[in-house]
Coordinates of C-alpha atoms in Angstrom, one line a residue:
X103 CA 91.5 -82.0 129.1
X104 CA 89.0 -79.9 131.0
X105 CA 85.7 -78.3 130.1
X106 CA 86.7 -75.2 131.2
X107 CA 90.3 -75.3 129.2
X108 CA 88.2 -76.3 125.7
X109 CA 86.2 -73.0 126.3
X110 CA 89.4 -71.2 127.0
X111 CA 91.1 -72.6 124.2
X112 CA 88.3 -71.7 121.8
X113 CA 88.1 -68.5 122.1
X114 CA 89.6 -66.1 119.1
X115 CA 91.4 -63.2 119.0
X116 CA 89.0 -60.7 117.1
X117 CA 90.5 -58.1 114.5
X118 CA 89.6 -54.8 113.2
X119 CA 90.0 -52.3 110.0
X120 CA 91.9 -49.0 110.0
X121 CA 90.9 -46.2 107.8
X122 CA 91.6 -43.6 105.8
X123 CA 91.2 -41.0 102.0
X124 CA 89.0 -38.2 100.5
X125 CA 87.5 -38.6 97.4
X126 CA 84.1 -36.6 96.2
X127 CA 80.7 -37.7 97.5
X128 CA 78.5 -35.9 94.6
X129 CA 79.5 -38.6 91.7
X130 CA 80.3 -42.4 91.6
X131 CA 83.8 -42.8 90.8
X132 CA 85.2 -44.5 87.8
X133 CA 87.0 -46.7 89.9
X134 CA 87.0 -47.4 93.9
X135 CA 89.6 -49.2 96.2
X136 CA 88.6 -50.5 99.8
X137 CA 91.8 -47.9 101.2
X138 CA 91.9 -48.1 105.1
X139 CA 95.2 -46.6 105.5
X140 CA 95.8 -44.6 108.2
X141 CA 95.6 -40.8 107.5
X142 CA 96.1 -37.7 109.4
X143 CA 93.3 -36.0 111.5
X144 CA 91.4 -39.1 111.6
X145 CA 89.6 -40.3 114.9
X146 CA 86.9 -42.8 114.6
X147 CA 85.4 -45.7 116.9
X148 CA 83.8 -49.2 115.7
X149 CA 81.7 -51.1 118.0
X150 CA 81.7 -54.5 117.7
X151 CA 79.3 -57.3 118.3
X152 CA 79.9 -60.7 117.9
X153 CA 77.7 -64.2 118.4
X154 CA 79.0 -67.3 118.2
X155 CA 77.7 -71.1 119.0
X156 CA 80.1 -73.9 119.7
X157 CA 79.7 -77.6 119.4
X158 CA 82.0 -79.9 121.1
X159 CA 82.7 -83.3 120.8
X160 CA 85.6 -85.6 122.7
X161 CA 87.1 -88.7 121.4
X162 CA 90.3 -90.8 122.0
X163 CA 93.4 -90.2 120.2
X164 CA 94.6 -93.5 118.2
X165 CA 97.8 -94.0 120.9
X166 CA 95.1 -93.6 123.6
X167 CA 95.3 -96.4 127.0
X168 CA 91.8 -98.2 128.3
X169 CA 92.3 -96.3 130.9
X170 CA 92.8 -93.0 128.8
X171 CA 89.6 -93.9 126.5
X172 CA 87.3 -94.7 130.0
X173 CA 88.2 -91.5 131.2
X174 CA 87.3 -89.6 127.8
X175 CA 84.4 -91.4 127.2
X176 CA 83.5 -90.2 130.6
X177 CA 83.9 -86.4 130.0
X178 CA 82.6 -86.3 126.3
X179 CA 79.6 -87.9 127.9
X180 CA 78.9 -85.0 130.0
X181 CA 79.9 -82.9 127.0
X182 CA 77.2 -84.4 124.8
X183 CA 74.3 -83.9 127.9
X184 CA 75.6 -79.9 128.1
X185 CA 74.5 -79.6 124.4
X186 CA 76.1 -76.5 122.3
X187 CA 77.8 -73.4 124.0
X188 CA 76.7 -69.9 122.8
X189 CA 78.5 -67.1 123.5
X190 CA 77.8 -63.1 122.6
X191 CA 80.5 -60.3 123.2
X192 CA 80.6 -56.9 122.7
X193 CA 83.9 -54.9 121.7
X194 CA 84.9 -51.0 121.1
X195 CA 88.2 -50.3 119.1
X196 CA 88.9 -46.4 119.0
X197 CA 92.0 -45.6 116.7
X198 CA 93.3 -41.8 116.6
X199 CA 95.5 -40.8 113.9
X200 CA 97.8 -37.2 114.6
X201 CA 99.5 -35.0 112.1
X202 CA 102.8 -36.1 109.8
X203 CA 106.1 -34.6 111.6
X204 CA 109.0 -33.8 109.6
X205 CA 109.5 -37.4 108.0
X206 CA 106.2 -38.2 107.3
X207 CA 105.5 -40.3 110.2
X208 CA 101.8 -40.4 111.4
X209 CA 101.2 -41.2 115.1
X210 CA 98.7 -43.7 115.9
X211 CA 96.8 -44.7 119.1
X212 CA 94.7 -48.0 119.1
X213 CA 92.3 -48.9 121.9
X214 CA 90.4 -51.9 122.1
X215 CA 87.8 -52.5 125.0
X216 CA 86.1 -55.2 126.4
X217 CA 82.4 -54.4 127.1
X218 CA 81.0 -57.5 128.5
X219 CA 79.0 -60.3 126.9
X220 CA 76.9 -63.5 127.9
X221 CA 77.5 -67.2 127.9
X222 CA 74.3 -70.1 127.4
X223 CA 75.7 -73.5 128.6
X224 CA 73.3 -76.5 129.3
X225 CA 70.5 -73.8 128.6
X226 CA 71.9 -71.4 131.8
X227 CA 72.5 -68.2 130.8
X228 CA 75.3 -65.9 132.7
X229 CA 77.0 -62.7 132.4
X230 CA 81.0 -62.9 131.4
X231 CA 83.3 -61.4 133.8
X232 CA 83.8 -58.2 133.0
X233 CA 87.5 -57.3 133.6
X234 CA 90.3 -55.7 132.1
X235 CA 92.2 -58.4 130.9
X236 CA 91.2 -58.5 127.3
X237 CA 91.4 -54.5 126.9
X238 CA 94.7 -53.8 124.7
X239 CA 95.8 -50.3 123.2
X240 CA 99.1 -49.8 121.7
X241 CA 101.0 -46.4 120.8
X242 CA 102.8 -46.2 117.3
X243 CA 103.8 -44.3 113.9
X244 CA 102.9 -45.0 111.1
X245 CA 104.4 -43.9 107.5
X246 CA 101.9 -44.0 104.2
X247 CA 105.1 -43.7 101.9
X248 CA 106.2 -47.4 102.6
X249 CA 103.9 -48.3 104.5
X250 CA 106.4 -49.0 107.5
X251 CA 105.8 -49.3 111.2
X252 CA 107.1 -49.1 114.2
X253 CA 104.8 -50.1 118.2
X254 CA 106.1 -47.8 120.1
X255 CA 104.5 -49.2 123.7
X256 CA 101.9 -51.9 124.4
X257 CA 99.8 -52.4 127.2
X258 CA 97.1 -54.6 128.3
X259 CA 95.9 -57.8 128.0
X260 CA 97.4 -60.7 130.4
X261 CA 101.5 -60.7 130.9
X262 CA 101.8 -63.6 128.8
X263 CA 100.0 -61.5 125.9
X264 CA 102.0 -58.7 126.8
X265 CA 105.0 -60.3 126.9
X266 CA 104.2 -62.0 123.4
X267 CA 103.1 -58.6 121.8
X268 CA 106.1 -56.7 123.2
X269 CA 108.6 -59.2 121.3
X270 CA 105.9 -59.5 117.5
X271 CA 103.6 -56.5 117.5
X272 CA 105.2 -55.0 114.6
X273 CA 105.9 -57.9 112.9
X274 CA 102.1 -59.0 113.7
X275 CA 100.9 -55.6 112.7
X276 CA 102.9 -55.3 109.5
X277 CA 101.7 -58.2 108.1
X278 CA 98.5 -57.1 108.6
X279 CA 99.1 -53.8 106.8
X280 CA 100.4 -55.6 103.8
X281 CA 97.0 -56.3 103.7
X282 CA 95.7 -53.2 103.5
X283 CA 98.3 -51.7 101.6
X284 CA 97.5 -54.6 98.6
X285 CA 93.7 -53.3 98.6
X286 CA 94.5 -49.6 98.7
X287 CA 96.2 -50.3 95.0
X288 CA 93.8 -52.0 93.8
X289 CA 90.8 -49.7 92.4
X290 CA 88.0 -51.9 91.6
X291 CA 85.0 -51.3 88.7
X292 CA 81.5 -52.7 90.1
X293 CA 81.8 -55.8 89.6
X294 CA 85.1 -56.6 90.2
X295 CA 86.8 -58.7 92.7
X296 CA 90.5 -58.8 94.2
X297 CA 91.5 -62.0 96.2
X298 CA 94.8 -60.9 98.7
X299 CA 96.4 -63.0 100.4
X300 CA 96.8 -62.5 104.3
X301 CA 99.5 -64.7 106.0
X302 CA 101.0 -64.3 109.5
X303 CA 102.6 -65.6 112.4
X304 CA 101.1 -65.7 115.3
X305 CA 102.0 -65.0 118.8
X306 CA 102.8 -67.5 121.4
X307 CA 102.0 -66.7 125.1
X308 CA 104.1 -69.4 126.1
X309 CA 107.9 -70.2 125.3
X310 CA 108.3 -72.5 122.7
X311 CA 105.3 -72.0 120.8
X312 CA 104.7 -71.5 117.2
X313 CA 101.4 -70.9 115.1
X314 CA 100.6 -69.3 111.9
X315 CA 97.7 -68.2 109.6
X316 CA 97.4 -68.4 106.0
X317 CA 94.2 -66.9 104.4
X318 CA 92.8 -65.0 101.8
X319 CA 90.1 -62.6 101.5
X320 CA 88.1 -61.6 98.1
X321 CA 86.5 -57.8 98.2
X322 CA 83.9 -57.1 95.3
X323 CA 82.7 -53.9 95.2
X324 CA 78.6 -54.3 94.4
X325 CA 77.8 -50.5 93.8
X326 CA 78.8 -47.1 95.2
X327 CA 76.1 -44.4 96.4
X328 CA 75.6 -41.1 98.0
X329 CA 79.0 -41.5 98.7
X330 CA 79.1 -44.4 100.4
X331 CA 81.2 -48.0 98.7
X332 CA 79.3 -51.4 99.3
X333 CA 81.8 -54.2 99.1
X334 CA 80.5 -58.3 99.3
X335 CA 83.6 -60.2 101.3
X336 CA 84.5 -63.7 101.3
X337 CA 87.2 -65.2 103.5
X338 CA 89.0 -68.6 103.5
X339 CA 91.8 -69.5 106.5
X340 CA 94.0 -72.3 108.3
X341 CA 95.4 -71.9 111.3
X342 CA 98.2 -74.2 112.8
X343 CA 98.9 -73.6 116.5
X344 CA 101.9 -75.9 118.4
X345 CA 102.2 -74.6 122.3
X346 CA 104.0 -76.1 125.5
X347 CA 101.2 -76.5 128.3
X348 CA 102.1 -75.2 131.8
X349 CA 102.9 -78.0 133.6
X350 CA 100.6 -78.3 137.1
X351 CA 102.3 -77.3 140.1
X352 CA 102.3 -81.0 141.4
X353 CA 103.9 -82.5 138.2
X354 CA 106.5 -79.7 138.3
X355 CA 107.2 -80.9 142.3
X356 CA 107.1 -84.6 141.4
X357 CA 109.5 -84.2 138.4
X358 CA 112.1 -81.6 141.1
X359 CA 112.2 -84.3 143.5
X360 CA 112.9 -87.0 140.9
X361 CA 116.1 -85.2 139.6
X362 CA 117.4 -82.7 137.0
X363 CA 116.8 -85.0 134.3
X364 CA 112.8 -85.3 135.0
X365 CA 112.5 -81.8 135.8
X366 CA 114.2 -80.9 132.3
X367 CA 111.6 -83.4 130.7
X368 CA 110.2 -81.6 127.7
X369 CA 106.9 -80.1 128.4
X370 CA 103.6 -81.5 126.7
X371 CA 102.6 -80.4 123.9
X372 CA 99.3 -79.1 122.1
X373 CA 98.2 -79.4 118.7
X374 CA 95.5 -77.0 117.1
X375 CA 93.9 -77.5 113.3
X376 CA 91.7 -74.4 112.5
X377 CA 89.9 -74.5 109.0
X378 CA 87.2 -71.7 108.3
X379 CA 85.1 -69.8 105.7
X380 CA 82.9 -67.5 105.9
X381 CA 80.7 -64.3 103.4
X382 CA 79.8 -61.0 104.7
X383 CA 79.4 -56.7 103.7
X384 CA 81.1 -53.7 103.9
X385 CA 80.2 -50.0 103.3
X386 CA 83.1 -47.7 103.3
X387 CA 82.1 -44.0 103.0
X388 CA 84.2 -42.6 100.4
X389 CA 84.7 -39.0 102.0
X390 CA 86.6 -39.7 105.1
X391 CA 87.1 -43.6 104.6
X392 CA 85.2 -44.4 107.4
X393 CA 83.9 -48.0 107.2
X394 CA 80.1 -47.4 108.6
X395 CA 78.9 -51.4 109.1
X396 CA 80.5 -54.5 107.9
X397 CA 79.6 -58.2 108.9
X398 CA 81.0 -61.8 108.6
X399 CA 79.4 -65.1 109.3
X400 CA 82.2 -67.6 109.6
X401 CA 81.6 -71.6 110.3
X402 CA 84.9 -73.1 111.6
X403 CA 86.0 -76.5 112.5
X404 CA 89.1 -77.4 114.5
X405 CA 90.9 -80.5 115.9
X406 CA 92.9 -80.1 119.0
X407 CA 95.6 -83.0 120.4
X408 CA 96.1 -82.7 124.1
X409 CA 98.1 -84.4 125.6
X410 CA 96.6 -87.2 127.4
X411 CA 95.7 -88.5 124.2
X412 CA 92.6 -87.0 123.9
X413 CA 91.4 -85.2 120.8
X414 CA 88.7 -82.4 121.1
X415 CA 86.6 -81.4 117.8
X416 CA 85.1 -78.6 117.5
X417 CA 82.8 -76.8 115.2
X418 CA 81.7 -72.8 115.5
X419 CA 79.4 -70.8 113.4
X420 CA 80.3 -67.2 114.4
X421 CA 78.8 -64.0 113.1
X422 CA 80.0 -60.5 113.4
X423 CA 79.2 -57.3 113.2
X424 CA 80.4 -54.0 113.5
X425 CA 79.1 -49.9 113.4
X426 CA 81.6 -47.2 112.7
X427 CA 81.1 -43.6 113.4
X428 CA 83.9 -40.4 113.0
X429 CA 84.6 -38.9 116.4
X430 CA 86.9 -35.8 114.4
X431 CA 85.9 -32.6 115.3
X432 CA 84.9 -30.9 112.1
X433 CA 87.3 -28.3 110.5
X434 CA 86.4 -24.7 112.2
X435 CA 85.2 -22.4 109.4
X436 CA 87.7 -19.5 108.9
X437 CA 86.2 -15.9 109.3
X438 CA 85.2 -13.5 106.6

């Protein structure tokens, strides 16, 4: 177990809120749910920024050889001399929502763009690559009746995530709007909280994986004014991730010219335990549901198993934020 692969295997998928109703901006409401459906006509754009610092630390696993434990004592050595990792990255997620057709379906366009960030290891500051490979938009319809929905195309992202997102994204994204559909019927009083519960497979890039995510996420709206919702959130999750590894090009020629049997050998497996909690905001403005800045500090721990009986923990505090603003053209006023 690399360096370089406990960075890569750190790194978190980031997600982000839809939005969506039209309620009147002269008066505080009675009552006030956090409703980010989709609606028709809306077009708005969030601009993400997160910052995160990561602690590492290497030990060996308890079925771990002398050999095994030299060589991890080794590496978490140079681990501890590197000191913490700090990262910063910057996102843009755009979602466009079009008129109803006949049934009531909404079409929906999501883009999500990578816009370069930093990395601080050992005290050395460097730029990220910027590339394509984490930018993502999807294509799909959406209907508020039932809250159904259907991907219509994917693209983006590496061909493993592709791949993944091409077999799951609606079952990935429908979870997700269970979530928003349980807040959207849930009006709240100042004062009042509402604890939902978000749970969801996730994807596997590579055959044979499996993961999930159970969590659950308390809005409490504080007050309401000039039209604008402010919302304290509080979020508690586990994450359980089991993946094959990609076996090196070497093994896989060793185990070929052993035989069928070795190169049928089950690959090796890795084991990820992610707990986390975290507080933040929200404002939602009321008139158009656009949700105008929202943040969440997070700390997280996880234990990962590799296979050469190593066992990497981590621990991350990450903080994000995000800005909101409506890119819908304002309705033309109608002649006298």
């Amino acid at each position: 177990m690399t360096f370089a692969s406990s960075l890569r295997l750190s790194r978190l998928p980031l997600l982000a809120t839809l939005l969506g109703l039209n309620l009147s901006a002269q008066a505080a409401p009675a009552a006030v749910s956090f409703d980010t459906t989709p609606r028709a006509g809306q077009h708005q754009r969030q601009m993400i920024d997160m910052q995160a610092v990561m602690r590492m630390r290497l030990e060996a696993g308890p079925d771990a050889t002398e050999e095994q434990r030299a060589k991890i004592a080794q590496t978490a050595t140079q681990m501890s001399q590197t000191g913490p990792v700090k990262m910063a990255l910057q996102m843009q997620q755009v979602m466009k929502v079009g008129m109803a057709d006949t049934g009531g379906w909404l079409p929906v366009t999501v883009s999500v763009t990578n816009k370069g960030g930093t990395m601080e290891v050992g005290g050395r500051t460097m730029p990220l690559p910027k590339n394509n490979a984490g930018d993502l938009s999807f294509s799909a319809r959406f209907n508020p009746k039932d809250f159904s929905f259907d991907v219509q195309q994917f693209d983006g992202g590496s061909p493993e995530l592709k791949a993944a997102m091409g077999q799951q994204a609606t079952a990935v994204i429908g979870e997700a709007l269970q979530l928003y559909k349980a807040l959207a019927q849930r009006p709240l009083k100042i004062g009042e909280s509402v604890d939902v519960p978000f749970n969801m497979a996730l994807p596997m890039p590579m055959p044979g994986g499996a993961g999930n995510m159970q969590s659950t996420v308390r809005y409490t709206l504080v007050r309401v004014a000039n039209g604008v919702a402010h919302f304290d959130l509080a979020m508690d999750l586990k994450m359980d991730i089991s993946t094959p590894l990609p076996r090196p090009a070497a093994a896989a020629s060793a185990a070929s010219a052993a035989g069928a049997d070795a190169a049928d050998a089950p690959p090796q497996m890795m084991q990820m335990v992610i707990n986390g909690s975290g507080k933040g905001s929200s404002s939602l403005r009321l008139a158009d549901r656009l949700q105008q800045a929202s943040r969440l500090s997070m700390n997280m721990k996880m234990t990962m198993n590799g296979p050469d009986n190593g066992r990497m923990l981590m621990e991350m505090d990450m903080d994000m934020q995000s800005k909101g603003e409506s890119l819908a053209k304002p309705a033309a006023k109608k002649k006298p």
